[in-house]
Amino acid sequence: MAKNGKTAAPAVTHKAQNQLAMVFDLNKCIGCQTCSVACKTLWTRDEGTDYQWWMTVNTLPGKGCPMDWEQMGGGYRDGVPQEGTLPTRDEFGGGWDFNYDEVFYQGKGNTVHLQPVGKKPTWGPNWDEDQGAGEYPNAYYFYMPRLCNHCTHPACVEACPRGSMYKRPQDGIVLRDEENCRGLQFCAEACPYKKIYFNYVKKVSQHCIMCFPRIEQGVAPACARQCPGRLVFVGYLNDAERPIHKLVNKWEVALPLHPEYGTDPNIFYIPPLSPYRLKEDGSLDTETPRIPNEYLERLFGPRVHKALNTMKSELAKVRAGGKSELLDTLIVYRWHTLFEPFTRDPVEVGGPQTVQVL
Amino acid sequence: MKAKKVSNVSALLEPSAAGWQKVDREVVDLAGMPLHVQTSRYVRTVWADKLVGKVRAVSVRAAHDGERLAVQLEWNDDTQNTEFAERLFPDAAAVMFPCNGDAPIVTLGTADAGVNQWYWRADLAQPENLVAHGLSTETAADGAALDGAGKWSDSRWSVVLSRPLKAKGSDNVKLAPGKTVKVGFSIWEGSNRERGDIRSYSRQWHELALEA
């Protein structure tokens, strides 16, 4: 121990006693960005956070945010840390300034339209919205909400030479001691999901905190709670009676994004089913899904085939008049089941809370 | 090396002050901070095939007036990095002192023996007075505000760091006319993405004698 009471680069604790997890049902996501805005308005309004979107929703196939992040390295291969690239502010593409003053306060509301000022943006969160891939009539796309994966083997935590990051034992949320962070950004290099941002004003790195002050009050994270599609499940991974455990471990239909990155994410996705392709004569090609399975395998690994098959057979069962616990779970008849035990209304909790950071 | 006794050190706080020409300089060889001592496996792995410590020599001058010690560092640098930019880091330099004599420089001290670092970085308005008890453990040192300034011209940085001789707190090296203290140096080349313990450093402590 250093004499100031801080540990000198402690050994990384990977395993939390409990692990919070989220499941996003991509079949329900309409790309409305309510989650992105819920997060933005709650956490990243300060100076230096203008370009930070801890929650982003991108059209896939697409280059994502930051642009081409899947080519930026990081994570592990065979347990060995892989070199990562630091994403730039332009690659994240956020933080535009707008001519609000001119439009709203200078009497030019009928002559000038709202637009970014300064350097012309060339990229942004969800810049390639709804472009997708494929040719008419078999074009396809879907939406991919992304946030920090609060990994079981967080490359960011291990990369920090100062031990400024840690995984909370009580719920596995990955956090940073900003007081101890000196902006070295090895975390942002090492994160293979490129979900760590540099605050150019405070000169520290920052990322999604899984709304831990809300979690501590029994309130679901803002992105999940605000989702109009009710597609985001929140809960403990080992809570055998609740949806997260069943979707991830029992039915194995919820999968991590890019499992080959080696960090064991705790954000999971129900992969998108897609309509059949149309043949040239306009008839259905019932053998081929419109979203190529190979593409989904690239995103979610080989387990995606089993997941899709499970979903399809459960759908067939219900169409034939049967019951499916899996589909009932995904339908979410009662919205509380998405978040249990984090179902408290944020309004009940009230104003700013004094939160004890571990 | 010697800290020359001058009548008024405040005339030397500008890096390009003409008065520095009258002070002898010593060139100190620097080396890359070894990778095996680095605390991050990511850093050890990823930097294994990279150049650590691009700057390999620093020119040092020192002067005091009985009240304040000023140290001038000069080194060659083709690229002036003054801020956190896209995949680049600000240039930086440090004058280092063992807090109580025996701290090893290669590990920046130990849990029991700290290393005081006068840390200048091109993007900071004020230098930071830091103390380390091992690599990557820098925190603010007790008391003692530093003064400092840097100037880049003709592909060369010139940086002056200074502190009153008298300073409270066990983190701050005791300085007095006639006293000799151990001193070391670090340079960070921002264009080489050097930060933290990816830096060049003087491999041994040198002696700095303050003229009586």
XYZ file of C-alpha atoms in Angstrom, chain B:
212
model
C 26.152 18.584 -11.565
C 26.014 21.923 -9.869
C 23.251 24.358 -9.137
C 24.998 27.651 -9.674
C 24.507 30.348 -7.049
C 23.062 33.423 -8.765
C 21.858 36.710 -7.376
C 18.286 36.442 -8.578
C 16.859 33.214 -9.929
C 13.616 34.873 -10.988
C 15.463 36.132 -14.068
C 15.869 32.484 -15.106
C 12.271 31.302 -14.888
C 11.697 31.928 -18.576
C 13.056 28.900 -20.472
C 14.837 31.081 -23.027
C 16.221 33.591 -20.510
C 19.666 34.764 -21.638
C 21.042 34.224 -18.128
C 20.975 30.454 -18.620
C 23.853 30.784 -21.099
C 26.112 31.639 -18.183
C 25.239 28.415 -16.374
C 27.189 25.245 -17.185
C 25.125 22.479 -18.665
C 25.439 18.743 -18.347
C 24.039 16.290 -20.866
C 22.388 13.331 -19.202
C 21.840 10.107 -21.143
C 18.345 8.688 -21.007
C 16.991 5.187 -21.674
C 13.545 3.765 -22.209
C 11.812 2.727 -19.015
C 12.151 -1.093 -19.035
C 9.031 -3.017 -19.945
C 9.443 -5.817 -17.411
C 8.826 -3.418 -14.544
C 5.651 -1.980 -16.068
C 2.527 -2.699 -14.063
C 0.131 -3.334 -16.979
C 0.226 -6.599 -18.919
C -1.360 -4.762 -21.831
C 1.511 -2.259 -21.829
C 4.175 -4.972 -21.450
C 2.680 -6.970 -24.319
C 1.807 -4.229 -26.763
C 4.981 -2.173 -26.325
C 7.279 -5.202 -26.600
C 8.042 -4.403 -30.229
C 7.912 -0.623 -29.920
C 10.454 2.018 -29.075
C 10.031 3.089 -25.467
C 11.675 6.402 -24.673
C 12.329 8.205 -27.930
C 14.332 11.018 -26.336
C 17.768 9.697 -25.392
C 19.485 12.739 -23.920
C 18.535 15.807 -21.946
C 20.639 18.875 -21.295
C 20.388 20.040 -17.696
C 21.252 23.379 -16.100
C 20.474 24.405 -12.527
C 20.727 27.608 -10.528
C 19.555 28.925 -7.174
C 19.659 32.214 -5.301
C 19.399 30.898 -1.768
C 15.617 31.101 -1.940
C 14.581 29.128 -5.009
C 16.047 26.376 -7.177
C 15.436 26.448 -10.930
C 16.257 23.555 -13.257
C 16.332 23.999 -17.018
C 15.843 20.938 -19.230
C 16.456 21.038 -22.973
C 15.987 18.269 -25.500
C 15.552 17.816 -29.210
C 12.030 17.171 -30.429
C 10.922 17.578 -34.034
C 7.267 17.434 -33.076
C 5.699 19.907 -30.691
C 2.820 18.138 -28.935
C 0.979 20.572 -26.719
C -2.266 18.715 -26.039
C -4.170 15.452 -25.989
C -4.862 15.131 -29.685
C -5.941 12.367 -32.011
C -3.904 9.349 -30.966
C -1.193 11.703 -29.623
C -0.217 12.877 -26.163
C 1.314 16.098 -24.833
C 5.107 16.245 -24.451
C 6.209 16.177 -20.833
C 9.268 16.211 -18.586
C 10.063 15.577 -14.949
C 12.819 16.373 -12.502
C 12.842 13.630 -9.895
C 14.264 13.379 -6.400
C 14.247 10.441 -3.985
C 12.289 11.627 -0.940
C 14.645 9.946 1.502
C 17.779 8.944 -0.329
C 17.403 5.287 -1.165
C 14.395 5.062 -3.464
C 15.264 3.107 -6.635
C 14.760 5.210 -9.741
C 13.804 2.340 -12.062
C 10.693 1.572 -10.036
C 10.083 5.205 -9.070
C 10.521 4.330 -5.448
C 8.911 1.721 -3.254
C 5.994 1.616 -0.860
C 8.306 2.941 1.859
C 10.557 5.240 -0.178
C 8.897 7.810 -2.389
C 10.138 9.664 -5.440
C 9.221 13.327 -5.752
C 8.528 14.362 -9.346
C 8.371 17.914 -10.581
C 6.143 17.217 -13.565
C 5.769 19.607 -16.453
C 3.401 18.795 -19.302
C 2.880 20.935 -22.369
C -0.905 21.201 -21.887
C -0.848 22.162 -18.198
C -0.888 25.768 -17.044
C 1.037 24.813 -13.907
C 3.484 21.983 -13.346
C 2.383 19.286 -10.913
C 4.262 18.374 -7.768
C 3.879 14.603 -7.558
C 5.082 11.763 -5.400
C 5.344 8.139 -6.516
C 5.743 5.030 -4.375
C 6.342 2.673 -7.246
C 5.551 2.802 -10.946
C 2.168 4.243 -11.881
C 1.364 5.412 -8.356
C 1.842 9.165 -8.780
C -0.358 11.325 -6.622
C -0.177 14.956 -5.604
C 2.711 15.626 -3.209
C 2.161 17.468 0.057
C 2.410 21.236 -0.216
C 5.059 23.088 -2.204
C 3.719 24.794 -5.301
C 6.001 24.593 -8.292
C 6.591 27.125 -10.982
C 7.333 26.120 -14.520
C 7.248 27.046 -18.165
C 8.125 25.453 -21.458
C 9.065 26.858 -24.849
C 9.468 24.991 -28.102
C 11.453 26.449 -30.983
C 13.765 25.140 -33.666
C 12.806 21.541 -32.889
C 13.895 21.841 -29.287
C 12.046 22.045 -25.999
C 13.345 24.231 -23.253
C 11.586 23.795 -19.909
C 12.264 25.407 -16.547
C 10.917 23.962 -13.290
C 11.473 25.696 -9.979
C 10.566 25.481 -6.298
C 11.402 27.475 -3.188
C 14.292 25.772 -1.352
C 12.180 25.591 1.770
C 9.215 23.279 1.454
C 7.063 21.561 4.020
C 5.976 17.969 3.804
C 7.916 14.719 3.708
C 7.258 14.288 -0.027
C 9.394 17.295 -0.892
C 13.145 16.976 -1.127
C 15.042 19.171 1.344
C 17.091 21.761 -0.498
C 19.647 24.189 0.964
C 22.763 26.036 -0.214
C 25.798 23.797 0.170
C 23.667 20.644 0.144
C 23.969 17.840 -2.423
C 20.862 15.900 -3.401
C 20.172 13.018 -5.776
C 18.333 13.947 -8.938
C 16.965 12.139 -12.001
C 15.059 13.054 -15.144
C 12.253 11.793 -17.372
C 11.048 12.894 -20.788
C 7.820 11.853 -22.529
C 7.649 12.164 -26.331
C 3.987 12.755 -27.110
C 4.262 11.945 -30.809
C 5.453 8.473 -29.781
C 2.332 8.158 -27.592
C 4.506 8.191 -24.481
C 2.602 8.635 -21.256
C 2.586 7.087 -17.810
C 5.630 4.883 -17.469
C 6.193 4.723 -21.196
C 8.914 7.353 -21.012
C 12.654 7.835 -21.135
C 14.497 8.263 -17.849
C 17.989 8.668 -16.451
C 18.972 5.208 -15.372
C 20.804 6.355 -12.259
C 20.440 9.098 -9.758
C 22.851 11.962 -10.423
C 24.177 14.312 -7.805
C 23.056 17.892 -7.748
C 25.221 20.134 -5.548
C 23.704 23.473 -4.591
C 26.557 25.989 -4.433
C 27.022 27.510 -1.009
